[in-house]
Coordinates of C-alpha atoms in Angstrom, one line a residue:
M1 CA 1.1 -16.9 33.8
A2 CA 3.8 -17.6 31.2
N3 CA 5.0 -20.7 33.1
E4 CA 1.4 -22.0 33.2
R5 CA 1.0 -21.5 29.4
C6 CA 4.3 -23.4 28.9
R7 CA 3.2 -26.3 31.0
V8 CA -0.2 -26.5 29.1
A9 CA 1.6 -26.3 25.8
L10 CA 4.1 -29.0 26.9
F11 CA 1.3 -31.3 28.0
V12 CA -0.6 -30.8 24.7
L13 CA 2.6 -31.6 22.7
I14 CA 3.2 -34.7 24.8
V15 CA -0.4 -35.9 24.1
C16 CA 0.1 -35.2 20.4
A17 CA 3.3 -37.2 20.4
F18 CA 1.6 -40.2 21.9
A19 CA -1.2 -39.9 19.4
Y20 CA 1.2 -39.7 16.5
A21 CA 3.1 -42.7 17.9
A22 CA -0.1 -44.7 18.0
V23 CA -1.0 -43.8 14.5
Y24 CA 2.5 -44.6 13.2
T25 CA 2.6 -48.0 14.9
S26 CA -0.8 -49.0 13.6
S27 CA -0.3 -47.7 10.1
P28 CA 3.4 -47.9 8.8
A29 CA 2.5 -46.3 5.5
V30 CA 1.6 -42.9 7.1
S31 CA 4.2 -40.1 6.7
V32 CA 6.5 -39.7 9.7
N33 CA 6.7 -35.9 9.1
P34 CA 4.7 -34.4 11.9
C35 CA 4.0 -31.4 9.7
A36 CA 1.9 -33.7 7.5
Q37 CA -0.6 -33.8 10.4
T38 CA -2.9 -31.1 11.5
L39 CA -3.5 -29.1 14.7
T40 CA -6.9 -27.6 15.0
R41 CA -7.5 -23.9 15.7
A42 CA -9.3 -24.9 18.9
L43 CA -6.3 -26.8 20.1
L44 CA -4.0 -23.8 19.4
A45 CA -6.5 -21.4 21.1
V46 CA -6.6 -23.6 24.2
T47 CA -2.8 -23.7 24.5
G48 CA -2.5 -20.0 23.9
L49 CA 0.4 -20.6 21.5
D50 CA 1.0 -18.2 18.7
P51 CA 0.7 -20.0 15.3
Y52 CA 4.4 -19.4 14.4
V53 CA 5.5 -21.2 17.6
V54 CA 4.4 -24.5 16.0
S55 CA 6.8 -24.5 13.1
C56 CA 6.1 -26.7 10.1
A57 CA 9.2 -26.0 8.0
A58 CA 9.8 -29.1 6.0
D59 CA 13.3 -30.4 5.2
D60 CA 13.1 -28.9 1.7
G61 CA 12.3 -25.5 3.2
V62 CA 8.6 -25.6 2.1
S63 CA 6.0 -25.8 4.9
T64 CA 2.7 -27.6 4.8
P65 CA -0.5 -25.8 6.0
L66 CA -1.5 -27.0 9.4
L67 CA -5.2 -26.7 8.7
S68 CA -7.2 -27.0 5.5
D69 CA -9.0 -23.7 6.1
G70 CA -12.0 -24.9 4.2
G71 CA -10.0 -26.2 1.2
H72 CA -8.2 -22.9 0.6
D73 CA -4.8 -24.5 0.9
K74 CA -5.5 -26.6 -2.2
I75 CA -6.5 -23.7 -4.4
N76 CA -3.1 -22.7 -5.6
A77 CA -0.8 -25.5 -4.5
G78 CA 1.8 -26.5 -7.1
R79 CA 1.0 -23.9 -9.8
V80 CA 1.5 -20.3 -10.6
G81 CA -1.6 -18.2 -11.1
G82 CA -4.8 -17.8 -9.3
P83 CA -6.0 -15.5 -6.5
I84 CA -3.9 -14.6 -3.5
V85 CA -5.2 -16.4 -0.4
T86 CA -4.1 -16.1 3.2
D87 CA -4.5 -18.4 6.2
L88 CA -4.0 -17.4 9.8
L89 CA -2.0 -20.6 10.4
Q90 CA 0.5 -19.4 7.8
C91 CA 1.1 -16.2 9.6
R92 CA 4.5 -16.1 11.3
K93 CA 6.8 -13.7 13.1
P94 CA 8.2 -11.2 10.6
E95 CA 11.9 -11.4 10.1
G96 CA 14.2 -8.6 9.1
P97 CA 17.2 -6.5 10.3
D98 CA 15.0 -3.4 10.9
F99 CA 12.3 -5.0 12.9
P100 CA 12.2 -4.9 16.7
E101 CA 13.1 -8.2 18.2
D102 CA 9.8 -8.6 20.0
L103 CA 7.7 -7.6 16.9
Q104 CA 4.7 -10.0 16.6
C105 CA 2.1 -9.0 14.0
C106 CA -0.2 -12.1 13.7
P107 CA -3.7 -11.8 15.0
P108 CA -5.1 -13.9 17.9
M109 CA -6.0 -17.5 17.0
P110 CA -9.7 -18.2 16.6
T111 CA -11.5 -21.3 17.8
S112 CA -13.2 -22.0 14.5
E113 CA -12.7 -21.6 10.8
P114 CA -13.2 -18.1 9.3
I115 CA -16.7 -17.3 8.0
D116 CA -17.3 -15.9 4.5
F117 CA -18.2 -12.2 4.3
T118 CA -21.8 -11.2 3.8
L119 CA -22.8 -7.7 2.9
P120 CA -24.5 -5.6 5.6
D121 CA -28.3 -5.3 5.6
P122 CA -29.4 -2.6 3.1
S123 CA -31.6 -1.1 5.8
E124 CA -28.5 -0.2 7.9
P125 CA -27.9 3.6 8.2
L126 CA -25.6 4.9 5.5
R127 CA -22.3 5.9 7.2
T128 CA -21.0 9.2 5.8
R129 CA -17.3 9.9 6.1
R130 CA -16.6 13.6 6.5
P131 CA -13.5 15.7 5.8
A132 CA -11.7 16.2 9.1
H133 CA -11.1 20.0 8.5
V134 CA -14.8 20.7 8.5
A135 CA -16.3 17.7 10.3
G136 CA -16.8 19.7 13.5
A137 CA -15.7 19.3 17.1
E138 CA -18.4 16.8 18.0
Y139 CA -17.7 14.5 15.1
M140 CA -13.9 14.5 15.7
A141 CA -14.5 14.0 19.5
K142 CA -16.4 10.8 18.6
Y143 CA -13.4 9.5 16.6
E144 CA -11.3 10.4 19.5
R145 CA -13.6 8.4 21.8
A146 CA -13.5 5.4 19.5
I147 CA -9.7 5.3 19.5
A148 CA -9.7 5.6 23.3
L149 CA -12.1 2.7 23.6
M150 CA -10.0 0.5 21.3
K151 CA -6.9 1.4 23.2
A152 CA -8.7 0.4 26.5
L153 CA -9.4 -3.2 25.2
P154 CA -7.0 -6.0 26.2
R155 CA -4.3 -6.6 23.7
S156 CA -5.6 -10.1 23.2
D157 CA -8.9 -8.7 21.9
P158 CA -8.8 -8.7 18.1
R159 CA -10.8 -5.5 18.1
S160 CA -8.2 -3.6 20.2
F161 CA -6.2 -0.8 18.8
Y162 CA -3.1 -2.9 19.3
Q163 CA -4.4 -5.7 17.1
Q164 CA -6.0 -3.4 14.5
A165 CA -2.5 -1.8 14.0
N166 CA -1.0 -5.2 13.7
I167 CA -3.2 -6.0 10.7
H168 CA -1.2 -3.7 8.6
C169 CA 2.0 -5.1 10.0
A170 CA 1.0 -8.7 9.2
Y171 CA 0.0 -8.0 5.6
C172 CA 3.0 -5.7 4.9
T173 CA 6.1 -7.4 6.4
G174 CA 6.0 -10.9 4.9
A175 CA 4.3 -12.3 8.1
Y176 CA 1.5 -13.8 6.0
R177 CA 2.5 -16.4 3.4
Q178 CA 0.6 -17.4 0.3
V179 CA -1.6 -20.4 0.7
G180 CA -0.2 -23.1 -1.6
H181 CA 3.2 -21.3 -1.8
P182 CA 4.3 -20.8 1.8
E183 CA 7.8 -19.9 0.6
L184 CA 6.4 -16.7 -0.8
A185 CA 5.2 -13.7 1.1
V186 CA 1.9 -11.9 0.8
Q187 CA 2.5 -8.1 0.5
V188 CA -0.5 -5.9 -0.3
H189 CA 1.6 -2.9 -1.4
F190 CA 3.2 -2.4 -4.8
S191 CA 0.5 -4.4 -6.6
W192 CA -3.2 -4.4 -7.6
L193 CA -4.2 -5.5 -4.0
F194 CA -3.4 -2.0 -2.6
F195 CA -6.8 -0.3 -2.9
P196 CA -9.1 -3.3 -2.1
F197 CA -7.1 -4.4 0.9
H198 CA -7.2 -1.0 2.5
R199 CA -10.9 -0.6 1.8
A200 CA -11.7 -3.8 3.6
Y201 CA -9.3 -2.9 6.4
L202 CA -11.1 0.5 7.0
Y203 CA -14.6 -1.2 6.6
F204 CA -14.0 -3.5 9.6
F205 CA -12.1 -0.9 11.6
E206 CA -15.0 1.5 11.2
R207 CA -17.6 -1.1 12.2
I208 CA -15.6 -2.1 15.3
A209 CA -15.4 1.6 16.3
G210 CA -19.2 2.0 15.8
K211 CA -19.9 -1.1 17.9
L212 CA -17.8 0.2 20.8
L213 CA -19.4 3.6 20.6
G214 CA -22.9 2.2 20.4
D215 CA -23.4 4.1 17.2
P216 CA -24.0 2.0 14.0
G217 CA -23.9 5.1 11.9
F218 CA -20.4 6.1 12.9
A219 CA -18.0 6.9 10.1
V220 CA -14.2 7.5 10.1
P221 CA -13.2 11.1 9.2
F222 CA -11.0 11.5 6.2
W223 CA -7.9 13.8 5.9
S224 CA -8.5 15.6 2.6
W225 CA -4.9 16.6 1.9
D226 CA -5.7 16.9 -1.8
V227 CA -7.8 20.1 -1.5
P228 CA -6.4 23.4 -0.3
E229 CA -8.6 23.7 2.8
G230 CA -7.4 20.2 4.0
M231 CA -3.7 20.5 3.3
R232 CA -2.8 20.8 6.9
M233 CA -2.7 18.1 9.6
P234 CA -6.1 18.4 11.4
L235 CA -5.6 20.2 14.7
Q236 CA -7.1 17.4 16.8
F237 CA -4.1 15.2 15.9
A238 CA -1.6 17.7 17.2
N239 CA -3.1 17.8 20.7
A240 CA -0.5 16.0 22.9
S241 CA -3.2 15.0 25.5
S242 CA -5.5 13.4 22.9
P243 CA -5.8 9.7 22.0
L244 CA -5.2 10.8 18.4
Y245 CA -1.7 12.1 19.2
D246 CA 1.4 10.1 18.2
Q247 CA 4.7 11.4 19.4
M248 CA 6.6 9.7 16.5
R249 CA 5.7 12.3 13.9
N250 CA 7.9 14.8 12.2
P251 CA 7.7 17.9 14.5
W252 CA 8.3 20.2 11.6
H253 CA 5.1 19.1 9.9
A254 CA 2.6 19.9 12.7
P255 CA -0.1 22.5 12.0
P256 CA -0.1 25.0 10.4
K257 CA 2.5 23.5 8.0
L258 CA 1.1 22.7 4.6
V259 CA 1.6 19.2 3.3
D260 CA 4.1 18.8 0.5
L261 CA 3.0 16.1 -1.9
D262 CA 6.4 16.4 -3.6
Y263 CA 8.3 16.2 -0.3
A264 CA 12.0 15.6 -1.1
M265 CA 12.8 14.1 2.4
D266 CA 15.5 16.6 3.0
V267 CA 16.5 17.9 6.4
V268 CA 16.0 21.5 5.0
E269 CA 12.4 22.2 4.4
N270 CA 11.3 24.1 1.2
N271 CA 10.6 27.8 1.4
Y272 CA 7.6 27.9 -0.9
T273 CA 4.8 30.3 -0.2
D274 CA 1.4 28.8 0.6
D275 CA 0.1 29.6 -2.8
E276 CA 3.1 28.0 -4.5
Q277 CA 2.8 24.8 -2.3
I278 CA -0.9 24.5 -3.1
K279 CA -0.3 24.9 -6.8
H280 CA 2.4 22.2 -6.7
N281 CA 0.2 19.9 -4.8
L282 CA -2.7 20.3 -7.2
W283 CA -0.3 19.6 -10.1
I284 CA 0.8 16.4 -8.5
M285 CA -2.8 15.3 -8.0
Y286 CA -3.7 16.0 -11.6
K287 CA -0.8 13.9 -12.9
Q288 CA -1.3 11.0 -10.5
M289 CA -5.1 10.9 -10.9
I290 CA -5.7 12.0 -14.5
S291 CA -2.8 12.0 -17.0
S292 CA -0.9 9.1 -15.5
A293 CA -3.8 6.8 -14.7
P294 CA -5.8 6.0 -17.8
L295 CA -5.5 2.2 -17.2
A296 CA -6.4 0.0 -14.3
S297 CA -2.8 -1.4 -14.4
L298 CA -1.4 2.1 -14.0
F299 CA -3.8 3.3 -11.3
H300 CA -4.2 0.1 -9.2
G301 CA -0.8 -1.4 -9.8
Q302 CA 0.4 -4.6 -11.5
P303 CA -1.2 -8.0 -11.2
F304 CA 0.0 -10.1 -8.3
R305 CA -1.0 -13.8 -8.6
A306 CA -0.5 -16.9 -6.4
G307 CA 3.0 -18.3 -6.9
E308 CA 4.5 -15.0 -7.9
A309 CA 6.9 -12.9 -6.0
S310 CA 5.3 -9.8 -4.4
K311 CA 5.7 -6.1 -5.3
P312 CA 5.4 -6.4 -9.1
G313 CA 4.7 -2.6 -9.4
A314 CA 2.7 0.1 -7.6
G315 CA 0.0 2.3 -9.1
T316 CA 0.3 6.0 -9.4
V317 CA -1.5 7.1 -6.3
E318 CA 0.2 4.5 -4.1
L319 CA 3.6 5.8 -5.0
Q320 CA 2.6 9.5 -4.7
P321 CA 0.9 10.9 -2.8
H322 CA 0.2 7.8 -0.6
N323 CA 3.8 6.7 0.1
L324 CA 4.9 10.3 0.2
M325 CA 2.4 11.3 2.8
H326 CA 3.4 8.3 5.0
V327 CA 7.0 9.6 5.0
W328 CA 5.9 13.2 5.4
V329 CA 4.0 12.4 8.6
G330 CA 6.6 9.9 10.0
D331 CA 9.7 11.1 11.7
L332 CA 12.5 10.5 9.2
L333 CA 14.6 13.0 11.1
S334 CA 14.8 10.8 14.2
Y335 CA 14.3 7.3 12.8
P336 CA 15.8 5.8 9.7
N337 CA 12.5 3.9 8.9
A338 CA 10.4 7.1 9.5
E339 CA 8.3 5.5 12.2
D340 CA 5.5 5.4 13.0
M341 CA 3.7 6.4 9.8
G342 CA 6.7 6.0 7.6
A343 CA 7.2 2.3 8.4
Y344 CA 4.8 -0.4 7.3
Y345 CA 5.1 -2.4 10.5
A346 CA 4.3 0.6 12.6
A347 CA 2.0 2.8 10.5
G348 CA -1.3 1.5 12.0
R349 CA -0.2 2.7 15.4
D350 CA -0.8 6.3 14.5
P351 CA -4.6 7.2 14.5
I352 CA -4.0 9.5 11.6
F353 CA -3.3 6.4 9.4
Y354 CA -7.0 5.6 9.2
T355 CA -8.0 9.1 8.1
H356 CA -5.2 9.2 5.6
H357 CA -6.4 5.9 4.1
A358 CA -10.0 7.0 4.1
N359 CA -8.9 9.8 1.7
I360 CA -7.0 7.2 -0.4
D361 CA -10.1 5.1 -0.6
R362 CA -12.1 8.2 -1.6
L363 CA -9.7 8.8 -4.5
W364 CA -10.4 5.3 -5.8
D365 CA -14.1 6.1 -5.9
V366 CA -13.3 9.5 -7.6
W367 CA -11.2 7.8 -10.3
R368 CA -14.1 5.5 -11.2
S369 CA -17.0 7.9 -10.8
N370 CA -15.4 10.6 -12.9
G371 CA -15.1 8.2 -15.9
K372 CA -11.3 8.2 -15.8
G373 CA -10.9 4.5 -15.6
E374 CA -12.4 1.1 -15.0
D375 CA -11.3 -1.6 -12.5
F376 CA -9.9 -5.0 -13.4
T377 CA -12.3 -7.8 -14.3
D378 CA -9.6 -10.5 -13.9
P379 CA -10.9 -13.3 -11.6
D380 CA -7.5 -13.6 -10.0
W381 CA -8.0 -10.0 -8.7
L382 CA -11.7 -10.4 -7.8
D383 CA -11.2 -13.7 -5.9
S384 CA -8.1 -12.7 -3.9
S385 CA -9.0 -12.6 -0.2
F386 CA -8.0 -11.3 3.2
L387 CA -8.8 -12.1 6.8
F388 CA -10.2 -9.6 9.3
Y389 CA -12.0 -9.8 12.6
D390 CA -15.4 -8.1 12.6
E391 CA -17.2 -6.1 15.3
E392 CA -18.4 -9.3 16.9
A393 CA -14.8 -10.6 17.1
R394 CA -15.5 -13.2 14.4
L395 CA -12.8 -14.0 11.8
V396 CA -14.1 -13.2 8.4
R397 CA -12.7 -13.9 4.9
I398 CA -13.5 -11.1 2.4
T399 CA -12.7 -11.0 -1.3
V400 CA -11.8 -8.1 -3.6
R401 CA -15.2 -8.5 -5.4
D402 CA -16.9 -8.0 -2.0
V403 CA -15.6 -4.4 -1.6
L404 CA -16.2 -2.9 -5.1
D405 CA -19.6 -1.3 -4.3
M406 CA -19.5 1.3 -1.5
D407 CA -23.2 1.6 -1.5
K408 CA -23.6 -2.1 -0.7
L409 CA -21.0 -1.7 2.1
R410 CA -23.2 1.1 3.4
Y411 CA -20.9 4.1 3.5
T412 CA -20.2 7.2 1.4
Y413 CA -18.1 10.4 1.4
R414 CA -19.2 14.0 1.9
G415 CA -17.8 15.9 -1.1
V416 CA -15.0 18.4 -0.8
G417 CA -14.6 19.4 -4.4
L418 CA -11.9 18.3 -6.9
P419 CA -9.8 21.4 -7.6
W420 CA -7.1 19.4 -9.2
L421 CA -9.3 18.1 -12.0
D422 CA -8.2 21.0 -14.2
A423 CA -4.8 21.6 -12.7
R424 CA -2.8 20.5 -15.7
P425 CA 0.8 21.6 -15.2
P426 CA 2.2 23.8 -18.0
T427 CA 5.2 22.9 -20.1
T428 CA 8.4 24.7 -19.6
P429 CA 9.7 26.9 -22.5
N430 CA 13.3 26.6 -23.7
V431 CA 14.2 23.4 -22.0
K432 CA 16.6 21.2 -24.0
Y433 CA 16.1 17.5 -24.2
R434 CA 18.8 16.9 -26.8
V435 CA 22.1 18.6 -27.6
K436 CA 22.2 19.4 -31.3
N437 CA 24.7 17.5 -33.4
R438 CA 25.7 15.3 -30.5
V439 CA 25.2 11.6 -30.3
E440 CA 24.2 10.6 -26.7
K441 CA 26.5 8.1 -25.1
P442 CA 24.4 5.1 -24.3
V443 CA 23.7 4.3 -20.6
M444 CA 24.9 0.8 -19.6
F445 CA 22.2 -0.5 -17.2
P446 CA 22.0 -1.5 -14.5
V447 CA 23.1 1.7 -12.8
S448 CA 23.3 2.9 -9.2
L449 CA 21.4 6.1 -9.0
G450 CA 24.0 8.1 -7.1
N451 CA 23.9 10.9 -9.7
V452 CA 21.5 12.1 -12.4
V453 CA 21.1 9.6 -15.2
T454 CA 19.8 10.5 -18.7
A455 CA 19.1 7.9 -21.3
E456 CA 17.6 8.1 -24.8
V457 CA 14.8 5.5 -25.1
R458 CA 13.7 4.5 -28.5
R459 CA 9.9 4.1 -29.0
P460 CA 8.6 1.0 -30.7
L461 CA 7.9 1.7 -34.4
M462 CA 4.2 0.9 -33.9
L463 CA 4.0 3.6 -31.3
W464 CA 5.4 6.7 -33.0
R465 CA 4.0 5.9 -36.4
Q466 CA 0.5 5.1 -35.1
P467 CA -2.2 7.3 -36.8
K468 CA -3.5 10.4 -35.0
G469 CA -6.5 9.6 -32.8
A470 CA -5.3 6.2 -31.9
T471 CA -6.2 5.2 -28.3
Q472 CA -3.4 2.8 -27.4
E473 CA -1.5 3.8 -24.3
E474 CA 2.2 4.2 -24.4
V475 CA 3.9 3.4 -21.1
L476 CA 7.4 4.2 -19.8
V477 CA 8.8 1.4 -17.7
V478 CA 11.6 1.9 -15.1
E479 CA 12.4 -1.7 -14.3
H480 CA 14.3 -3.8 -11.8
I481 CA 14.3 -1.0 -9.2
Q482 CA 16.2 -2.1 -6.1
T483 CA 16.4 -0.2 -2.9
D484 CA 17.0 -1.1 0.7
G485 CA 15.3 1.8 2.5
V486 CA 13.2 4.9 2.3
C487 CA 13.9 6.5 -1.0
K488 CA 12.7 8.8 -3.7
F489 CA 13.7 9.6 -7.3
D490 CA 12.0 11.8 -9.9
V491 CA 11.4 10.9 -13.6
F492 CA 11.6 13.6 -16.3
V493 CA 10.8 13.2 -20.0
N494 CA 12.5 15.4 -22.6
A495 CA 14.1 17.6 -20.0
R496 CA 17.8 17.2 -19.9
E497 CA 17.9 20.6 -18.3
H498 CA 15.7 19.3 -15.5
K499 CA 16.8 22.0 -13.0
K500 CA 14.9 24.6 -15.1
I501 CA 11.6 22.7 -14.5
E502 CA 9.4 24.2 -11.8
P503 CA 8.7 21.7 -9.0
C504 CA 6.1 19.3 -10.3
G505 CA 6.1 20.9 -13.7
R506 CA 4.8 19.1 -16.8
E507 CA 8.1 17.5 -17.8
M508 CA 8.4 15.8 -14.4
V509 CA 6.2 12.8 -15.2
G510 CA 6.3 11.1 -11.8
S511 CA 8.2 10.1 -8.7
F512 CA 9.1 6.8 -7.3
V513 CA 8.7 6.9 -3.5
C514 CA 9.3 3.8 -1.3
L515 CA 9.0 3.0 2.4
R516 CA 11.4 0.5 3.8
H517 CA 10.5 -3.1 2.7
H518 CA 11.7 -6.6 3.1
N519 CA 11.8 -9.3 0.4
T520 CA 10.7 -12.8 1.4
Q521 CA 11.1 -15.5 -1.2
N522 CA 11.9 -19.2 -0.8
N523 CA 11.7 -18.6 3.0
V524 CA 14.6 -16.2 2.9
T525 CA 14.0 -12.7 4.1
R526 CA 16.3 -9.9 2.9
R527 CA 16.2 -6.1 3.3
G528 CA 15.1 -4.3 0.2
V529 CA 12.6 -3.9 -2.6
Q530 CA 12.6 -5.2 -6.2
T531 CA 9.9 -3.7 -8.3
T532 CA 9.0 -1.6 -11.3
M533 CA 7.5 1.9 -12.0
R534 CA 5.2 2.6 -14.9
V535 CA 4.3 6.1 -16.3
A536 CA 1.7 6.9 -19.0
L537 CA 3.2 8.9 -21.8
N538 CA 0.3 9.8 -24.2
D539 CA -0.6 13.1 -22.6
I540 CA 2.9 14.3 -21.9
L541 CA 4.1 13.5 -25.4
K542 CA 1.1 15.4 -26.8
D543 CA 1.8 18.4 -24.5
L544 CA 5.5 18.4 -25.6
G545 CA 4.7 18.0 -29.3
A546 CA 6.7 14.8 -29.4
E547 CA 4.1 12.4 -30.6
Q548 CA 5.9 11.6 -33.8
D549 CA 9.5 11.4 -32.4
E550 CA 11.4 8.2 -32.7
S551 CA 12.7 8.4 -29.1
V552 CA 12.3 10.2 -25.8
T553 CA 14.9 11.4 -23.4
V554 CA 14.4 10.1 -19.9
T555 CA 16.2 11.7 -16.9
L556 CA 16.2 10.0 -13.5
V557 CA 17.0 12.3 -10.6
P558 CA 17.9 10.9 -7.2
R559 CA 16.3 12.7 -4.2
H560 CA 16.8 10.4 -1.2
G561 CA 18.2 7.0 -0.4
K562 CA 20.2 4.4 -2.4
V563 CA 18.6 3.0 -5.6
R564 CA 19.7 0.7 -8.4
I565 CA 17.9 0.8 -11.8
G566 CA 17.9 -2.2 -14.1
G567 CA 16.7 -0.5 -17.2
V568 CA 14.3 1.9 -18.9
R569 CA 12.0 0.9 -21.8
I570 CA 8.7 1.8 -23.5
E571 CA 5.9 -0.7 -23.8
Y572 CA 2.5 -0.8 -25.5
N573 CA -0.8 -0.3 -23.9
G574 CA 0.6 -1.0 -20.4
M575 CA 0.6 -4.8 -21.0

């Protein structure tokens, strides 16, 4: 079969060569760069070639799109700014020292251009996603059956479980390149694309499952790890004979182990009681959803526009609990990348991934519906788009603005309560944040975070002298964060004696948690992440009685992995 494909591909290339030769001899002014020409999707589909086999790297290292994709290739060409757009013909084999040699993430090549997304008929049944811990055996058995049907499809079918898992791989490893800027990668994590991409991903996954089941009302269950009753892995995922099982999970975290939303990634597990663990988890949820997320830029993440390098900065929930739960489920004990769930290229291979992200999607809706924040209105966000195959195996282009209304997408969530809404962590008495009559030695950034680092950070005059009742948001920025693997560090404010702080206590304002990434820029792929972390300060300074202080003390505590920090500063209103 492979030989036959090679013969067909060789024949097509020979025909193309003769065609190009004819053009060149009849029209000397035409460019002699073969990548200036186009190969149609239908031609690639007939040959069976993967799109990255037909390389179009120009001499200057910048490739030219093979197909116009309806004009999308001209949207952002030659300028910085505008929505992020992807084209299937600019998807290539991911490169990186940690990837398996045979890793291929790009979806099958269609025979026609992608169609634009249209909302489902309002008369369709409303799909209700239920919490896995109370969904019932029949409901969970249906999800089991859907996964089994997807796994039974040929790998070449874009609706197969293999191809569905590859979607996450393609959008998270630098396989996709920005249309108009092919030297730059598309990465949906660590930016404002995180929530809308995963909502669209689940939408198509769910509809494919419903089509295979013959049940248009089917909805994916969600793993409600943010409420006490759901803080254990659902039992169905621990059954080794079930299609929902994945052997590449941390064996210590199987049921009845409670999830730890502040997991330190240590070999030695914590010895908290169940009540203590639940209390800490609820404190984390309050901080990440309430006190640390008053702005869209803090909840969603930083803007990521065409022509810019990826990973400008993640939102609160993405860092923790999202990233944290990926690593908690994955097997960091046996694999340095914490596969499956703990590695971006492999996370979609675990069926629990989709229930985990259903809960993440629910939290976006909770953040908006409880009046805690408003989404961006920036057209660069609203018009950014992604490619997915639908339940009819048609390639569809969907934009961020298409996924903002769950009701129009015809799905909802069954409520599980929000016990963390009032779980405001208490401050810790008698904790020093300055040593009296001692001038702190300034920290010379950048620093490698091998040990605890404490720095005094001056607040801009306009911040600490602003009148009481002012609504401007003060934001702590930990910038130029560099790491080459799975890592975690905690950030404390006004707590030099951080060891006295109860886990997840008020003075611990957040954690930076990272899965292993690769940077792709100017067609060069390197291991590592370069990004920033932002933490809202208004609530914490009020709780600590430090609203009128000229400076704050920031303590960075390493927990796992190697990290380099470029600096710490305070900015105004998150801008």
